[in-house]
mmCIF file of C-alpha atoms in Angstrom:
data_model
loop_
_atom_site.group_PDB
_atom_site.id
_atom_site.type_symbol
_atom_site.label_atom_id
_atom_site.label_comp_id
_atom_site.label_asym_id
_atom_site.label_seq_id
_atom_site.Cartn_x
_atom_site.Cartn_y
_atom_site.Cartn_z
ATOM 1 C CA MET A 581 -22.945 3.559 50.714
ATOM 2 C CA LYS A 582 -25.827 1.687 49.421
ATOM 3 C CA LYS A 583 -25.394 -0.817 51.961
ATOM 4 C CA LEU A 584 -24.924 1.610 54.727
ATOM 5 C CA PHE A 585 -28.149 3.372 54.028
ATOM 6 C CA ALA A 586 -29.950 -0.155 54.015
ATOM 7 C CA ILE A 587 -28.567 -0.791 57.485
ATOM 8 C CA LEU A 588 -29.434 2.703 58.835
ATOM 9 C CA PHE A 589 -32.895 2.180 57.508
ATOM 10 C CA ALA A 590 -33.009 -1.035 59.402
ATOM 11 C CA PHE A 591 -32.131 0.576 62.606
ATOM 12 C CA VAL A 592 -34.355 3.580 62.055
ATOM 13 C CA ALA A 593 -37.176 1.063 61.302
ATOM 14 C CA LEU A 594 -36.604 -0.696 64.446
ATOM 15 C CA SER A 595 -36.622 2.355 66.469
ATOM 16 C CA PHE A 596 -39.767 3.870 64.968
ATOM 17 C CA ALA A 597 -41.597 0.520 63.937
ATOM 18 C CA PRO A 598 -44.871 1.475 62.332
ATOM 19 C CA GLY A 599 -48.355 -0.063 62.789
ATOM 20 C CA CYS A 600 -50.727 -0.721 65.669
ATOM 21 C CA LYS A 601 -49.093 -0.109 69.107
ATOM 22 C CA SER A 602 -50.627 -2.624 71.092
ATOM 23 C CA PRO A 603 -48.581 -3.418 74.347
ATOM 24 C CA GLU A 604 -47.645 -6.849 73.120
ATOM 25 C CA ARG A 605 -46.400 -5.299 69.807
ATOM 26 C CA THR A 606 -44.470 -2.835 71.697
ATOM 27 C CA ALA A 607 -42.943 -5.730 73.693
ATOM 28 C CA PHE A 608 -42.308 -7.492 70.674
ATOM 29 C CA VAL A 609 -40.368 -4.533 68.971
ATOM 30 C CA ALA A 610 -38.476 -4.271 72.082
ATOM 31 C CA VAL A 611 -37.135 -7.717 71.932
ATOM 32 C CA GLY A 612 -36.230 -7.446 68.330
ATOM 33 C CA SER A 613 -34.425 -3.963 68.953
ATOM 34 C CA VAL A 614 -32.653 -4.931 71.992
ATOM 35 C CA GLY A 615 -31.431 -8.211 70.262
ATOM 36 C CA THR A 616 -30.359 -6.744 67.072
ATOM 37 C CA THR A 617 -28.085 -4.260 69.004
ATOM 38 C CA ALA A 618 -26.666 -6.785 71.412
ATOM 39 C CA ASN A 619 -26.482 -9.505 68.654
ATOM 40 C CA ALA A 620 -24.307 -7.140 66.325
ATOM 41 C CA ALA A 621 -22.035 -6.231 69.188
ATOM 42 C CA ILE A 622 -21.485 -9.746 70.239
ATOM 43 C CA GLY A 623 -20.815 -10.551 66.533
ATOM 44 C CA ALA A 624 -18.486 -7.702 66.059
ATOM 45 C CA TYR A 625 -16.593 -9.014 69.341
ATOM 46 C CA SER A 626 -16.449 -12.527 68.021
ATOM 47 C CA GLU A 627 -14.877 -11.288 65.117
ATOM 48 C CA TRP A 628 -12.340 -8.938 66.959
ATOM 49 C CA ILE A 629 -11.062 -11.765 69.166
ATOM 50 C CA LYS A 630 -9.882 -13.834 65.985
ATOM 51 C CA THR A 631 -6.960 -11.146 65.747
ATOM 52 C CA HIS A 632 -6.701 -9.750 69.314
ATOM 53 C CA PRO A 633 -5.941 -12.146 72.203
ATOM 54 C CA GLN A 634 -8.213 -11.634 75.107
ATOM 55 C CA THR A 635 -6.859 -11.348 78.716
ATOM 56 C CA ALA A 636 -8.330 -14.057 81.088
ATOM 57 C CA ASP A 637 -10.418 -11.239 82.721
ATOM 58 C CA GLU A 638 -11.903 -10.175 79.697
ATOM 59 C CA LYS A 639 -12.746 -13.572 78.669
ATOM 60 C CA ALA A 640 -14.402 -14.195 81.757
ATOM 61 C CA ALA A 641 -16.371 -10.789 81.929
ATOM 62 C CA VAL A 642 -17.528 -11.168 78.303
ATOM 63 C CA HIS A 643 -18.679 -14.797 78.758
ATOM 64 C CA GLN A 644 -20.468 -14.128 81.869
ATOM 65 C CA ALA A 645 -22.206 -10.995 80.455
ATOM 66 C CA VAL A 646 -23.286 -12.903 77.216
ATOM 67 C CA GLN A 647 -24.526 -15.884 79.269
ATOM 68 C CA ALA A 648 -26.495 -13.435 81.259
ATOM 69 C CA TYR A 649 -28.076 -12.084 78.095
ATOM 70 C CA VAL A 650 -29.039 -15.286 76.957
ATOM 71 C CA ASN A 651 -30.521 -16.266 80.386
ATOM 72 C CA ALA A 652 -32.654 -13.234 80.290
ATOM 73 C CA MET A 653 -33.761 -13.963 76.572
ATOM 74 C CA GLU A 654 -34.736 -17.398 77.470
ATOM 75 C CA ALA A 655 -36.581 -16.386 80.723
ATOM 76 C CA SER A 656 -38.508 -13.749 78.557
ATOM 77 C CA ARG A 657 -39.110 -16.649 75.844
ATOM 78 C CA ALA A 658 -40.720 -18.715 78.587
ATOM 79 C CA ALA A 659 -42.719 -16.022 79.909
ATOM 80 C CA VAL A 660 -44.177 -14.915 76.468
ATOM 81 C CA THR A 661 -44.934 -18.790 75.872
ATOM 82 C CA ALA A 662 -46.702 -18.788 79.164
ATOM 83 C CA TYR A 663 -48.585 -15.464 78.498
ATOM 84 C CA LYS A 664 -49.629 -16.648 74.798
ATOM 85 C CA SER A 665 -50.936 -19.893 76.302
ATOM 86 C CA GLY A 666 -53.104 -18.050 78.941
ATOM 87 C CA THR A 667 -51.000 -19.203 81.932
ATOM 88 C CA GLY A 668 -48.729 -16.193 82.376
ATOM 89 C CA THR A 669 -49.245 -12.382 82.842
ATOM 90 C CA LYS A 670 -48.193 -9.495 80.603
ATOM 91 C CA ASP A 671 -46.669 -7.982 83.895
ATOM 92 C CA THR A 672 -44.231 -10.991 84.060
ATOM 93 C CA VAL A 673 -43.374 -10.563 80.578
ATOM 94 C CA ASP A 674 -42.582 -6.839 81.195
ATOM 95 C CA LEU A 675 -40.467 -7.688 83.819
ATOM 96 C CA THR A 676 -38.386 -10.084 81.559
ATOM 97 C CA LEU A 677 -38.061 -7.203 79.059
ATOM 98 C CA ASP A 678 -36.709 -5.059 81.641
ATOM 99 C CA ALA A 679 -34.081 -7.757 82.471
ATOM 100 C CA ILE A 680 -33.396 -8.059 78.721
ATOM 101 C CA SER A 681 -32.722 -4.254 78.251
ATOM 102 C CA ALA A 682 -30.298 -4.363 81.154
ATOM 103 C CA ALA A 683 -28.516 -7.364 80.044
ATOM 104 C CA SER A 684 -28.056 -6.085 76.530
ATOM 105 C CA ALA A 685 -26.783 -2.732 77.612
ATOM 106 C CA ASN A 686 -24.304 -4.455 79.928
ATOM 107 C CA VAL A 687 -23.027 -6.566 76.897
ATOM 108 C CA VAL A 688 -22.862 -3.558 74.690
ATOM 109 C CA ALA A 689 -21.226 -1.621 77.253
ATOM 110 C CA LEU A 690 -18.668 -4.114 78.098
ATOM 111 C CA ILE A 691 -17.863 -5.100 74.600
ATOM 112 C CA THR A 692 -17.500 -1.443 73.642
ATOM 113 C CA SER A 693 -15.077 -0.926 76.526
ATOM 114 C CA ILE A 694 -12.827 -3.639 75.314
ATOM 115 C CA LEU A 695 -12.744 -2.790 71.512
ATOM 116 C CA GLN A 696 -12.381 0.851 72.237
ATOM 117 C CA PRO A 697 -10.669 1.410 75.466
ATOM 118 C CA GLY A 698 -10.898 4.842 76.954
ATOM 119 C CA GLN A 699 -14.153 5.711 75.208
ATOM 120 C CA MET B 140 -25.742 4.886 72.465
ATOM 121 C CA ASP B 141 -22.496 6.437 71.591
ATOM 122 C CA PRO B 142 -21.146 7.070 68.318
ATOM 123 C CA VAL B 143 -18.308 4.384 68.832
ATOM 124 C CA THR B 144 -20.772 1.623 69.692
ATOM 125 C CA ILE B 145 -22.819 2.513 66.679
ATOM 126 C CA SER B 146 -19.840 2.570 64.467
ATOM 127 C CA LEU B 147 -18.907 -0.896 65.645
ATOM 128 C CA ILE B 148 -22.244 -2.300 65.202
ATOM 129 C CA LEU B 149 -22.640 -0.627 61.691
ATOM 130 C CA GLN B 150 -19.494 -2.326 60.684
ATOM 131 C CA PHE B 151 -20.442 -5.601 61.752
ATOM 132 C CA ALA B 152 -24.019 -5.336 60.236
ATOM 133 C CA LEU B 153 -22.578 -4.201 57.105
ATOM 134 C CA LYS B 154 -20.385 -7.182 56.679
ATOM 135 C CA TYR B 155 -23.130 -9.819 57.747
ATOM 136 C CA GLY B 156 -26.395 -8.183 58.634
ATOM 137 C CA ILE B 157 -28.181 -7.103 55.542
ATOM 138 C CA PRO B 158 -30.393 -10.028 54.830
ATOM 139 C CA ALA B 159 -30.863 -10.329 58.930
ATOM 140 C CA ALA B 160 -31.765 -6.683 59.120
ATOM 141 C CA ARG B 161 -34.291 -6.897 56.357
ATOM 142 C CA SER B 162 -35.776 -10.055 57.946
ATOM 143 C CA ILE B 163 -35.893 -8.662 61.389
ATOM 144 C CA VAL B 164 -37.714 -5.419 60.297
ATOM 145 C CA GLU B 165 -40.151 -7.371 58.227
ATOM 146 C CA LEU B 166 -40.732 -9.466 61.290
ATOM 147 C CA LEU B 167 -41.131 -6.710 63.634
ATOM 148 C CA GLN B 168 -43.680 -4.766 61.237
ATOM 149 C CA LYS B 169 -46.179 -7.672 62.003
ATOM 150 C CA PRO B 170 -49.105 -6.050 63.863
ATOM 151 C CA ASN B 171 -50.117 -9.208 65.925
ATOM 152 C CA PRO B 172 -47.009 -11.302 66.602
ATOM 153 C CA THR B 173 -47.724 -15.082 66.983
ATOM 154 C CA LEU B 174 -45.975 -17.135 69.428
ATOM 155 C CA ASP B 175 -44.075 -18.437 66.274
ATOM 156 C CA ASP B 176 -43.245 -14.818 65.592
ATOM 157 C CA TRP B 177 -41.867 -14.200 69.058
ATOM 158 C CA ASN B 178 -39.758 -17.407 68.823
ATOM 159 C CA LYS B 179 -38.256 -16.186 65.786
ATOM 160 C CA ALA B 180 -37.359 -12.920 67.255
ATOM 161 C CA PHE B 181 -35.795 -14.468 70.246
ATOM 162 C CA ASP B 182 -33.779 -16.959 68.030
ATOM 163 C CA SER B 183 -32.601 -13.914 66.030
ATOM 164 C CA ALA B 184 -31.738 -11.952 69.203
ATOM 165 C CA GLU B 185 -29.637 -14.955 70.719
ATOM 166 C CA ASP B 186 -27.960 -16.307 67.556
ATOM 167 C CA ASN B 187 -24.588 -14.694 67.804
ATOM 168 C CA ALA B 188 -24.638 -14.960 71.589
ATOM 169 C CA LYS B 189 -25.122 -18.636 71.552
ATOM 170 C CA LYS B 190 -22.658 -19.239 68.773
ATOM 171 C CA PHE B 191 -20.080 -17.176 70.973
ATOM 172 C CA LEU B 192 -20.804 -19.161 74.037
ATOM 173 C CA ALA B 193 -20.342 -22.436 72.166
ATOM 174 C CA GLU B 194 -17.224 -21.315 70.434
ATOM 175 C CA ASN B 195 -15.671 -19.734 73.573
ATOM 176 C CA PRO B 196 -16.517 -21.850 76.541
#
């Protein structure tokens, strides 16, 4: 029960992260929140496939979705690096954050549909 | 997010994620993230994804 509360606190904290809400910090928290969700879903799926065989279609679909998620994260990392060095814009960073959110949502939805069919 | 998804994620987080959850919360509470902070956030966000892709080519 103590562990459950610790995890719930972590998710609540991620959702309502306190402090100065500069645009950059808002984006920073978004990456962390989105990443935590997708990362946990992928981890849960990795555990699940150890005892449940994947169909070829499932394997391909999940691999593609996870790769797209990683690609989106790396594109955002490059955009943030450029922004922090003064060669990129905040608008470009924001576009990559939109892509991260979409890729993460896709991964979570796909994994949920496989782990809990019919939900 | 639907309750089933939340439940699955919490189950995984309970098994593996307490130190990771604490560290990411601490990281995200920084008011002015540096590039190093950003890279840590990205590394954390991609950790399981990259492991999954490596183990499941």
